[in-house]
Amino acid sequence: MQWRSIVVGLVVLRLSLSWVLWLAFGLGPNVSWGFNFPLSFNLHKLDLLFREEKGTEPSGTSWSQRIQAQKYEETATTCAKAGEESARGSYLSFFDGNKDEYVRRYGSFPDALKAKMKDMAKEMFYFGYDNYMKYAFPEDELNPIDCEGRGPDVLNPSNININDVLGNYSLTLIDTLDTLLVLGNVTEFQRAVKLVIDTVSFDKDSTVQVFEANIRILGSLISAHILLTDPKHPFGKVGFEGYDNELLHLAHDLAVRLLPAFENTSTGIPYPRVNLKSGVPPDSINETCTAGAGSLLVEFGILSRLIGDSTFEWVARRAVRALWNLRSNETGLLGNVVNIQTGQWVGKQSGLGAGMDSFYEYLLKSYILFGEKEDYRMFQAAYESIQNHLRRGRESCNEGEGDPPLYVNVNMFSGEIMNTWIDSLQAFFPGLQVLNGDVDNAICLHAFYYAIWKRFGALPERYNWQLQAPDVLFYPLRPELVESTYLLYQATKNPFYLHVGMDILQSLEENAKVRCGYATLHHVVDKSKEDRMESFFLSETCKYLYLLFDEDNPLHKSDNKYIFTTEGHVVPIDKRFREKQWNDLFPCEEGALAEREPHSQPAPSNISNCNRIPEERRYALPLKSVYMRQIDHMVGLF
């Protein structure tokens, strides 16, 4: 009987201890089924406990509170400044320990290590590129595990995961052209251009997604043509005798084959897919995503201004305007899927990830390239709506109480949270915030995604921030986090971002490298792989990693300014693109737009946003250690 008494006593003691901890700190276990994740703690209860002791109301700065207690008003009071509350009254004091570990790890980055990482990024690119050329060209992609080429799935036309992207037009070679110049390989760039001229034709019975063909193929052809012919380009003498604008002619030919997508739609919003030979398929659906229809203006606009034909910019701008005019009158937000005939929103989710991401990106980049004030007014209004309705967390990135800033998915009409996941494509947004001069918010959101990367050695396609677990487990070597890391480093020159890049490089080497290239991670937890290396791995991921560590790259030393398309293609910010050979496309509608948004600020002049961080913070961590520890904890790192 004695052993039974001991067992009962231990059980009672365990239950009592758990009860005391739950009452005092809210540190009850949050079980996550199916994964060996560490025990998570609900610090929002702790925050509420401290506030109750002080007789204050919740500030609404916890995005988890917004799910668990919708009674808290969306327009909450501003956060208290750091230091205004006592250590006992701040739940952030939980993270005060071991501050120096972040400074020790991220506070410096030796030049020798930077050179090593630059070489590692270059080797990564060439391992993928050389094997593509050896085993896959002229097919679209490389299967890096089996060392074979991959083209469209002709036996299964409904396999849009493959067929939307692969058009039987040597996709990876075309998508990679300007990366060769960024890496300084003029000889291979010229050889690749000649291969494209001699072997690529768009007269193919291939049904492709308009968006993917635009950003991967059209954008790369235009970029490579400009770099070949621009006398002010930074890469030295890259032109070759006999080049007669063939890349521009190919780009024009492809764009003409995409134009049928804009015909026979009641709204002007294009069909999502076209057949390169026959136009819009007869069984085409009438639904498209906002990003797919609204992210054509950069490439189409540059093409129009290069060849003096307004058609391409006209149809792309008409689609942007049509989408913009469908936004909610209450919130100013757009949905993610729309019917191109009725203009009705099929998907009412508004977020920053898949289906919406590059729509916002191209509003700002179109203004930067073309100088059309209308584009900036739309971006400014969209950004304000995003901040008002999608952003959760404390008011300031580096000050105050509450959760770190996070952008959630909401209903476009009500602003209410629709789910508790974010996706990996949203990791592009800190880079866009840098271009917009909002570096502080960029720092915080980037840190959240980097913490997820540290936990898994990759970014799951969807991550559930409430469950601290992936919802969709694959990682196809996407570039968005690397892109934002690069742009934040350019803005701050903080060595923290070099460490981030090194972590990403080493993770890719360890987890994704296979016999003939780098493979998609099928499962970010067990690191199982799929036999696919998407073209954007060479076009973007490797390019941004290389540029991050190459301080002396001609792009960084050039007197001219450059911008990257959403597929990472280099295009100059050139006065040629601010001049049109035709009258304004929509003079009346532009006036209507300005009338509808009377409070818009004037568009900024062409100034750099890379000096928005105060000098005294340049060589400190971009985010205070206490907030870094908080974010690391919130994704389950400890």
Phi, psi and omega in degrees: 000334183298319181293329177294319179298321179295316180299313180299318180298319179295319178299314180298318180298317180298314180296320180296316180298316179299319180296317180296315179298318181297317180295318187281319190234351186066030185265042178284152182291142177245097188287135176242110186282142171092348179226150178272062182272151178293159177300133179253154183241140181267092184283348178292325175296321178297317178299315179296323180299312180297321180294322180294323179298329181268355180075029180251162179269155175299140184277350182079015182271002177261118179289339174289325176300325183297332177277313189279339182215080183294353181292338179290136185289148179292325181269074184278165178292158182291158184287149173290147179286149179299134178098347181281338178254153179291163179301324180291332185269007182238122179290342177294342177298339175302332185259009186288338185292152174057038179302321188292343181298326179287320178295317180297320184283320191248358190285345180209163180209105186299150179299323180296322178290324177298317178296322179295318180292323176300314178296323180294319178295320179296316179297323178298313180300310186290332175297319177286315184293312182298322179288327173299312181295326183283318190251340190242319183305136012265015177290173191284318185224165175258133165271102192284344179277313180271355180058051180226163175275160179225133174235195180300152177273084185290337180281342181223081183301337181281357179281075186289340176302327177263311191286337175297331188256318187268120185243012182063046180221039175053051187308309186297320179298313181296315184297340189261356190307306186287339175297324178300321178289320178302324178278359174085014184261080183294320182300312180290326176301312181296320178297318181294319178299316180295324176297316179298314181299320186278336191240341188266133173222144177260007178277068187234147176277063182238132175260116186234163176281132182303315182301311183293318178297324180293306188284327185272319186262300183301313181298321180289319178298317179295315180300311182297321178298315181298316181293329177290327191248348185282117181293343181262007184296154189270000191261015180084197182280103183248346177290163179220155183297135178097352178291125185233048176064027183298323180294322177294322178295320177296318179298316179298316180300315179296315181300320177299322180287341176272342184301326179304338178298336183268356182269152174059035170243136184291336186259342189090354176280131190284156168299153182285336187223151172223154168269130187295340177265316194246358179092208183292126179299146182297336180261020183295143178281160180260019181241141178214161179269159184297316180294319182297321182273334188252014181238045181245352193289325182296306183291315180295322181293316178297316180301314179302318185282337175285322185256356178074028180237115186286350188306313188290315177295325182298312183291323180292318180290325177298321179294318178298314180297320180297315178296316182299321181287349177267002182294160182292136176290334182279315187251340186079006183268159174250158173274186184251345178221133184228150173274121187286346179265319184263340185075011178275142178281119176274319174252118186261009179282132176244124181205195182245001185259220186307134178091348183222337194308299188286348174300312179293319180303317185280342171297314181286316183292329175296320177295316180300319183282314191257343179072017179281114185299331178303319181297319180290323179297319177295316180298315182299316179294320179296317181296321178296318178294322177298314181295324183284327191241335182260332185282130174237166179103184184294159186292321183248144180294315191251013179218158168089182184259168173103179180293158174293153179302139178211146180252120188252171178269127185230165172287129186296336183267324185255339185078006180279144181298132182261333179200178185242029176242156169235158180243165188293334179296334180295343180295351175289336194295323175303324177296321177293323177296325175298314179299330180273357179087004180265067188290324181301311179296325178298319181301314184291314183293320177300318181298325179295314179291325178295323177298320176298318179299316181299325182289320187250349187070021181183172174253115173299149183301322172227139179234128180270108185287340178278320180272351184055046184209152176291140171266322175235126201263352186272160177221108185269033177068037184295153185262354195300317180293321179295318179301312180294324177299314179299312183293324176292325176293319177298327182281327188245336187055029181275129182299343177308318185286335172292323176294321177300312179300320178295319177299318181294314178303311183293324177296317179296319178297318185283320191257336188245345184287132179228195191300320187234018180163214180234131189253148172304136173277119178287330187213113186288346179273307182269356175065022172294157192235159170246148186275070179207134173237101183293153186297332183291345176298316178279323184288326187237302188303308180292323181297311182293324177297316180296312181297327179302320185261354182258083182299328186265016179299140179308328177299327182276338184261347185292147175287340180270155180260147182228157176225157180254137173289177181292345174259010176081016180275139185278126173225142182281149169274099194234140181298339176303324184276356176258005178243133180246147177261022180213167179286168177307140187285321184227065186299322182288316183294328180297320177297322179296322180296315180297324179295324185286335183236073188288342186266007181297139176283156177296149178296142182289155174287173185281076180244161182279140174260017185269009180233034184271353179270126180304147185303322183293344179259359186300322187248010169269176174297144180296332179233134182302147185304322183297323180283327175297316178297322179299313180294316178303319179294320186290343174256009173086022180284339174204000000 
